[in-house]
PDB file of C-alpha atoms and ligand atoms in Angstrom:
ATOM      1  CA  UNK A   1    -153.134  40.114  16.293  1.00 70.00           C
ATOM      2  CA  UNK A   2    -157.246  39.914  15.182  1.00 90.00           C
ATOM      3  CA  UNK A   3    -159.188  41.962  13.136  1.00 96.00           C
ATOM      4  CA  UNK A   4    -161.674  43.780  16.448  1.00 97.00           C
ATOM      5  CA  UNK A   5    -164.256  46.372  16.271  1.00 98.00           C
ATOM      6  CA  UNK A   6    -164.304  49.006  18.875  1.00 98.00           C
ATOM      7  CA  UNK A   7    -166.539  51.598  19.921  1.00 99.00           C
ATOM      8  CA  UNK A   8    -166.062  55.441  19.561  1.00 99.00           C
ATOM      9  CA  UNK A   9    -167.332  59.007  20.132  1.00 99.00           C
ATOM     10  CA  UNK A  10    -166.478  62.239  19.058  1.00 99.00           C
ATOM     11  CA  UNK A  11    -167.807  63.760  22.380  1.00 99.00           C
ATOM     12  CA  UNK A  12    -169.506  66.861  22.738  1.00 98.00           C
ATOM     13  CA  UNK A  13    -166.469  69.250  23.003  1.00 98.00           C
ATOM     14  CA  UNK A  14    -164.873  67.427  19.849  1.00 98.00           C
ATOM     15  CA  UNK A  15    -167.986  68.574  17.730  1.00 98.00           C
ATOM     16  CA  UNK A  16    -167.997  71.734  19.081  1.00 98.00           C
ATOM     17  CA  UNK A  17    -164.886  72.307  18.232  1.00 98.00           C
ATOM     18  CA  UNK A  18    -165.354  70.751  14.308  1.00 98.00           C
ATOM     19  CA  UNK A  19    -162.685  68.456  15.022  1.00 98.00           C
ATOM     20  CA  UNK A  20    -165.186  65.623  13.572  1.00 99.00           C
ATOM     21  CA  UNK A  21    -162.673  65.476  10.547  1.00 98.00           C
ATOM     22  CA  UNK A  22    -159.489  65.595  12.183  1.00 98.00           C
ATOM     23  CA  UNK A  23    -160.772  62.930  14.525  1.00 99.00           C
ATOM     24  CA  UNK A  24    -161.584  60.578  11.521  1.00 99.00           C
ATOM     25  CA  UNK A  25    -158.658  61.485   9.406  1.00 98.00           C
ATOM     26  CA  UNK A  26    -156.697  60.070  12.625  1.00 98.00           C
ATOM     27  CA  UNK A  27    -158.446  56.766  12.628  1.00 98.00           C
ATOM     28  CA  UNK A  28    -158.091  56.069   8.845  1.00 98.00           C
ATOM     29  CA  UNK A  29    -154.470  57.314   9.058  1.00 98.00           C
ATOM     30  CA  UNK A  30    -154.458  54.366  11.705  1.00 98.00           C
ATOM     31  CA  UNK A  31    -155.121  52.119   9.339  1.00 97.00           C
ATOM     32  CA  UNK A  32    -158.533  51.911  11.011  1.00 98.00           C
ATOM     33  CA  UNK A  33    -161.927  51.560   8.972  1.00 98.00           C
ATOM     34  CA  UNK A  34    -165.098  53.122  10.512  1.00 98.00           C
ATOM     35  CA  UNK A  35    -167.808  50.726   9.533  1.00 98.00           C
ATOM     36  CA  UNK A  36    -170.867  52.459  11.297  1.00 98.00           C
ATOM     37  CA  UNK A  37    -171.150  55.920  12.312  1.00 98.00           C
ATOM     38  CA  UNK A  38    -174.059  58.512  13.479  1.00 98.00           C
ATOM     39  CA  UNK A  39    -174.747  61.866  15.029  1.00 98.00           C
ATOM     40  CA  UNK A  40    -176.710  61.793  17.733  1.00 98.00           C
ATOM     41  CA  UNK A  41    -178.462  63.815  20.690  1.00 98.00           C
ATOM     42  CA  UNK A  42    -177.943  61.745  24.023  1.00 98.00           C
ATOM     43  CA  UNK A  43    -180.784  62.093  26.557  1.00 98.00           C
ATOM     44  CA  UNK A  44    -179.710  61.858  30.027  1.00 98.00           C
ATOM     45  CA  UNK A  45    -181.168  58.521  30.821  1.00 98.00           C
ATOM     46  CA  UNK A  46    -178.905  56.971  27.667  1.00 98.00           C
ATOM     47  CA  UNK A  47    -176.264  59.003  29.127  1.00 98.00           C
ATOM     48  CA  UNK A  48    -176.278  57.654  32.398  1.00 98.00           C
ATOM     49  CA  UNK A  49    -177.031  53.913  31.266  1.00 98.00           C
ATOM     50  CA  UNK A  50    -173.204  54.226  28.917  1.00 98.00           C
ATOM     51  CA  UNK A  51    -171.387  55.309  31.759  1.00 98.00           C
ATOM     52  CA  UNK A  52    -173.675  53.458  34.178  1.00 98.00           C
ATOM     53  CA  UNK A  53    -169.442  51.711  35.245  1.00 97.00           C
ATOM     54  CA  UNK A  54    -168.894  54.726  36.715  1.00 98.00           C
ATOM     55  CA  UNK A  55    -172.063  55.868  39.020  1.00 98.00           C
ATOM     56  CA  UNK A  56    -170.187  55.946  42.260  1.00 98.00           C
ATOM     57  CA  UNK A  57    -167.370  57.862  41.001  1.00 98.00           C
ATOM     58  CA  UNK A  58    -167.477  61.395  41.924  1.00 98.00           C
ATOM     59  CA  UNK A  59    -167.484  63.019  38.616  1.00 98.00           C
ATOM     60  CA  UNK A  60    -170.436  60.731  37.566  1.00 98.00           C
ATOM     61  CA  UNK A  61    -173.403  63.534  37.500  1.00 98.00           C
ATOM     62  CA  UNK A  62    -170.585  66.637  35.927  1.00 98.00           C
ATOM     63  CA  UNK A  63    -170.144  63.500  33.147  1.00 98.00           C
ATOM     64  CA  UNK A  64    -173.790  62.784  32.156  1.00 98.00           C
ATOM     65  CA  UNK A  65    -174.207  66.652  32.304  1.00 98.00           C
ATOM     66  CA  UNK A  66    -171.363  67.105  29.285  1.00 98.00           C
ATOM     67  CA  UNK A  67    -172.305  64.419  27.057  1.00 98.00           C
ATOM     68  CA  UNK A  68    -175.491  65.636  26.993  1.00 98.00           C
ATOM     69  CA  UNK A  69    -174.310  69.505  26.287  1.00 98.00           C
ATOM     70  CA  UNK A  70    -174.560  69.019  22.633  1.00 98.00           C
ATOM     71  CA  UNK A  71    -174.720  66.143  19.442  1.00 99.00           C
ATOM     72  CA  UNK A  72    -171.989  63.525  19.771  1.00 99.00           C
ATOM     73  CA  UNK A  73    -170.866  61.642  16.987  1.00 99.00           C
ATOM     74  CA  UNK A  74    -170.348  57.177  17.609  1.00 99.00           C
ATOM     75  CA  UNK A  75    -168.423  55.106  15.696  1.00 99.00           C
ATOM     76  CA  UNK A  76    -167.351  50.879  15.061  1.00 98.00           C
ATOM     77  CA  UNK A  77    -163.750  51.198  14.503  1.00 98.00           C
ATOM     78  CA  UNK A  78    -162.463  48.292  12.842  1.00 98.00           C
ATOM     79  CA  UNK A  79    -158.557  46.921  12.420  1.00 97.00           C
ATOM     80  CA  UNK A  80    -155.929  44.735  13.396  1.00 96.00           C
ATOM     81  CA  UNK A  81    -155.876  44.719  17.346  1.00 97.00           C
ATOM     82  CA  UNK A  82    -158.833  48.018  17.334  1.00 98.00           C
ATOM     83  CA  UNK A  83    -159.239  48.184  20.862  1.00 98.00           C
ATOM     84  CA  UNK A  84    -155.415  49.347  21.436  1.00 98.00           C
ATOM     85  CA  UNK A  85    -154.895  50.777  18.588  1.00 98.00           C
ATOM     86  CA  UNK A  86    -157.967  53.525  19.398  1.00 98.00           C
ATOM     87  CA  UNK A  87    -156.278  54.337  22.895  1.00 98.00           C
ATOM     88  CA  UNK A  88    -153.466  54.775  21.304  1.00 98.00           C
ATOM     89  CA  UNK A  89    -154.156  57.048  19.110  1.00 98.00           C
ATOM     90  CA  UNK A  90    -156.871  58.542  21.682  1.00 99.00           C
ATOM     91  CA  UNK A  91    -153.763  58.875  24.244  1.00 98.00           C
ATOM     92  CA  UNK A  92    -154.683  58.901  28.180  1.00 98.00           C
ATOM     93  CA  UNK A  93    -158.101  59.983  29.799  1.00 98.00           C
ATOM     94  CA  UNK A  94    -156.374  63.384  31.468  1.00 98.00           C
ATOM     95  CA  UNK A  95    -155.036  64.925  28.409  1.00 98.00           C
ATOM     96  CA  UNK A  96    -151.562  66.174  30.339  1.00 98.00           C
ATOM     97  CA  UNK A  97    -150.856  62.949  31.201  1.00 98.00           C
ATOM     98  CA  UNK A  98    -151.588  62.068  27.333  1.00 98.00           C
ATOM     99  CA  UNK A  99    -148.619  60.623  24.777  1.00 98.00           C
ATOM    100  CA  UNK A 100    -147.402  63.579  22.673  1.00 98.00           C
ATOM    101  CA  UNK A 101    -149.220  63.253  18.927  1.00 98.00           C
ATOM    102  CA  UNK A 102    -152.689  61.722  20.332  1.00 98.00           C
ATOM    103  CA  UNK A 103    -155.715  63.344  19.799  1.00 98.00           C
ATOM    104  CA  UNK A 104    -156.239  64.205  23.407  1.00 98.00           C
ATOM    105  CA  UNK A 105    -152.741  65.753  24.108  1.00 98.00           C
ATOM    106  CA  UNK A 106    -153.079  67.743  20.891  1.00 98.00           C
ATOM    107  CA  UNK A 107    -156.929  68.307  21.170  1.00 98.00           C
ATOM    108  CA  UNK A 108    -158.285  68.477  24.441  1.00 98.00           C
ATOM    109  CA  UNK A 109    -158.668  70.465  26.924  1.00 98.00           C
ATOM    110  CA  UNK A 110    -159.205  68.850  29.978  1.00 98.00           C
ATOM    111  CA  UNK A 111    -159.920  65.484  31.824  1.00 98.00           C
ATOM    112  CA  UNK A 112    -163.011  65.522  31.176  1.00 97.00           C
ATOM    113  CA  UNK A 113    -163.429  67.532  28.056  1.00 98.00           C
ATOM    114  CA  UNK A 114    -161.535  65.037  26.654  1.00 98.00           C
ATOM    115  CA  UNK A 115    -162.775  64.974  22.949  1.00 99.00           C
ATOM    116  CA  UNK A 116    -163.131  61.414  22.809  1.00 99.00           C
ATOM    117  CA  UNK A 117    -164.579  58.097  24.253  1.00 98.00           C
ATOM    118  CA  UNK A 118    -163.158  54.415  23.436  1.00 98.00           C
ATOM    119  CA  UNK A 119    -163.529  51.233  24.574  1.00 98.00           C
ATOM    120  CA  UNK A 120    -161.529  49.730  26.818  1.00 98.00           C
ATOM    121  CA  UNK A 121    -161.193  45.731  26.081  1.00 98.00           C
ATOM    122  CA  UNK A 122    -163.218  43.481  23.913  1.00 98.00           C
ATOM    123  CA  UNK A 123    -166.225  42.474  26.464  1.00 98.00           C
ATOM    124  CA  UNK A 124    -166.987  46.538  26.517  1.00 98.00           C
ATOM    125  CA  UNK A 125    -166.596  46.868  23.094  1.00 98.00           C
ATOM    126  CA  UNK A 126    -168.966  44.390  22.380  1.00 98.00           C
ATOM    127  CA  UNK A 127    -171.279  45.430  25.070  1.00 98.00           C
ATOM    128  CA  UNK A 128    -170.750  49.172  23.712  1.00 98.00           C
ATOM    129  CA  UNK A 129    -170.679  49.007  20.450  1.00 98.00           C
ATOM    130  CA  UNK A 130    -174.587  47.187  21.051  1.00 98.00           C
ATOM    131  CA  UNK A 131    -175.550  50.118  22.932  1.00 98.00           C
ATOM    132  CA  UNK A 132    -175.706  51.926  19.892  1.00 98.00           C
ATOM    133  CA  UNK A 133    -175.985  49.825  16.594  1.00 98.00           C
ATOM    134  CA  UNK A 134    -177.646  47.125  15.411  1.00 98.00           C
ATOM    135  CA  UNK A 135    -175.994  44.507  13.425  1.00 97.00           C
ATOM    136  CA  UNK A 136    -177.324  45.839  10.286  1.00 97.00           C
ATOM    137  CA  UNK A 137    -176.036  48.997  10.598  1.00 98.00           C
ATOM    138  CA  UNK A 138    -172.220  47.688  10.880  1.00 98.00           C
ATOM    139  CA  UNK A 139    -170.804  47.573   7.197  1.00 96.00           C
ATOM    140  CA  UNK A 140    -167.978  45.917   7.120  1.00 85.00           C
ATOM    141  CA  UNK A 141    -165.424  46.279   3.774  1.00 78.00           C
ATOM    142  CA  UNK A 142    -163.655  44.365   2.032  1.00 78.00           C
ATOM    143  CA  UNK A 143    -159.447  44.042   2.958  1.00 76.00           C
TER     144      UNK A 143
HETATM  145  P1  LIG B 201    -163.984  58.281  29.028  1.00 51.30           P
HETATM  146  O1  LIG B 201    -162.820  57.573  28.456  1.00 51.30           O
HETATM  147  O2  LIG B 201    -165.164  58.509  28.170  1.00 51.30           O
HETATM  148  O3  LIG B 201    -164.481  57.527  30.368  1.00 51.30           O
HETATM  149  C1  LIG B 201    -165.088  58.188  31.456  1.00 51.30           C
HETATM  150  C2  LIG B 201    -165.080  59.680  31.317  1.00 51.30           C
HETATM  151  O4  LIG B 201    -165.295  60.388  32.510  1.00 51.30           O
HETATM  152  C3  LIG B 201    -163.714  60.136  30.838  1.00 51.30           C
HETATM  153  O5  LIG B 201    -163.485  59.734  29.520  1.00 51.30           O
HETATM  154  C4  LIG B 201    -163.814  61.632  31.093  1.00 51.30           C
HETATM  155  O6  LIG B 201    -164.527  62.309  30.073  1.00 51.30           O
HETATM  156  C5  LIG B 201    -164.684  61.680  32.371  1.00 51.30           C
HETATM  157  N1  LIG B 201    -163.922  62.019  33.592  1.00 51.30           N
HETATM  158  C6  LIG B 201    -164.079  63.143  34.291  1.00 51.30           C
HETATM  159  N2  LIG B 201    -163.273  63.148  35.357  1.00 51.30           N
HETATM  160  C7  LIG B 201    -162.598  61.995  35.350  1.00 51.30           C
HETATM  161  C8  LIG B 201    -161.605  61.424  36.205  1.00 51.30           C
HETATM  162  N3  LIG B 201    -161.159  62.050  37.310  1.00 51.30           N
HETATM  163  N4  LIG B 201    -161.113  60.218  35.871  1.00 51.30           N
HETATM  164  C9  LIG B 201    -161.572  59.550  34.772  1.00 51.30           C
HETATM  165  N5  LIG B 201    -162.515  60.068  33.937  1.00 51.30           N
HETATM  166  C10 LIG B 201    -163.013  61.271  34.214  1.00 51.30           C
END
């Protein structure tokens, strides 16, 4: 196992919901150390260039139109094997399909009102995590 970073949102519904905290109090239960983080407005073009993967799927235009319904909150996650680790403790996309105890089984309240976004292996990560900070912004700590 490495040390990874990995990127993360508390999507609109989660900060609607004030679930900010619980969200983070997850992660650092984890183990997990958020080394950047920032509350943010998406427009739609930024919203459609992050999910720009999925702009032949059908729920493509319902997706850009709820993560731009209100502030979202990103994240660099950083821990042994990150990128796992988050989904695990983010649990499936469609929240009934979900592992019991992860934030979208306990949190969310649909498949796509799913409280929370994570990358999916290390190139997206990297290419994600970009998307939204600059190096100088990541703040690593000491182990
Ligand atoms: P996320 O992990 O951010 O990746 C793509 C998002 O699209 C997903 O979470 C959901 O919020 C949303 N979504 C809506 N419908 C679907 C679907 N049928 N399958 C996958 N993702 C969906």
């Amino acid at each position: 196992m490495s040390i990874e970073r990995t990127l993360s949102i508390v999507k609109p519904d989660g900060v609607q919901k004030n679930l900010i905290g619980e969200v983070y109090r997850r992660f650092e239960q984890a183990g997990l150390r958020i080394v950047a983080a920032r509350m943010i407005q998406l427009s739609q073009a930024q919203a459609e260039a992050f999910y720009a993967v999925h702009r032949e799927r059908p729920f493509y235009k319902d997706l850009v139109h709820y993560m731009i319904s209100g502030p979202v909150v990103v994240q660099v996650l950083e821990g042994e094997n990150a990128i796992e680790r988050n989904r695990e403790i983010m649990g499936a996309t469609d929240p009934k399909k979900a592992a019991k105890g992860s934030i979208r089984a306990d949190l969310a309240a649909s498949i796509e009102e799913n409280v929370v976004h994570g990358s999916d292996g290390p190139d997206t990560a990297r290419t994600e995590i970009g998307f939204f900070f600059a190096q100088s912004e990541i703040c690593p700590r000491k182990r």
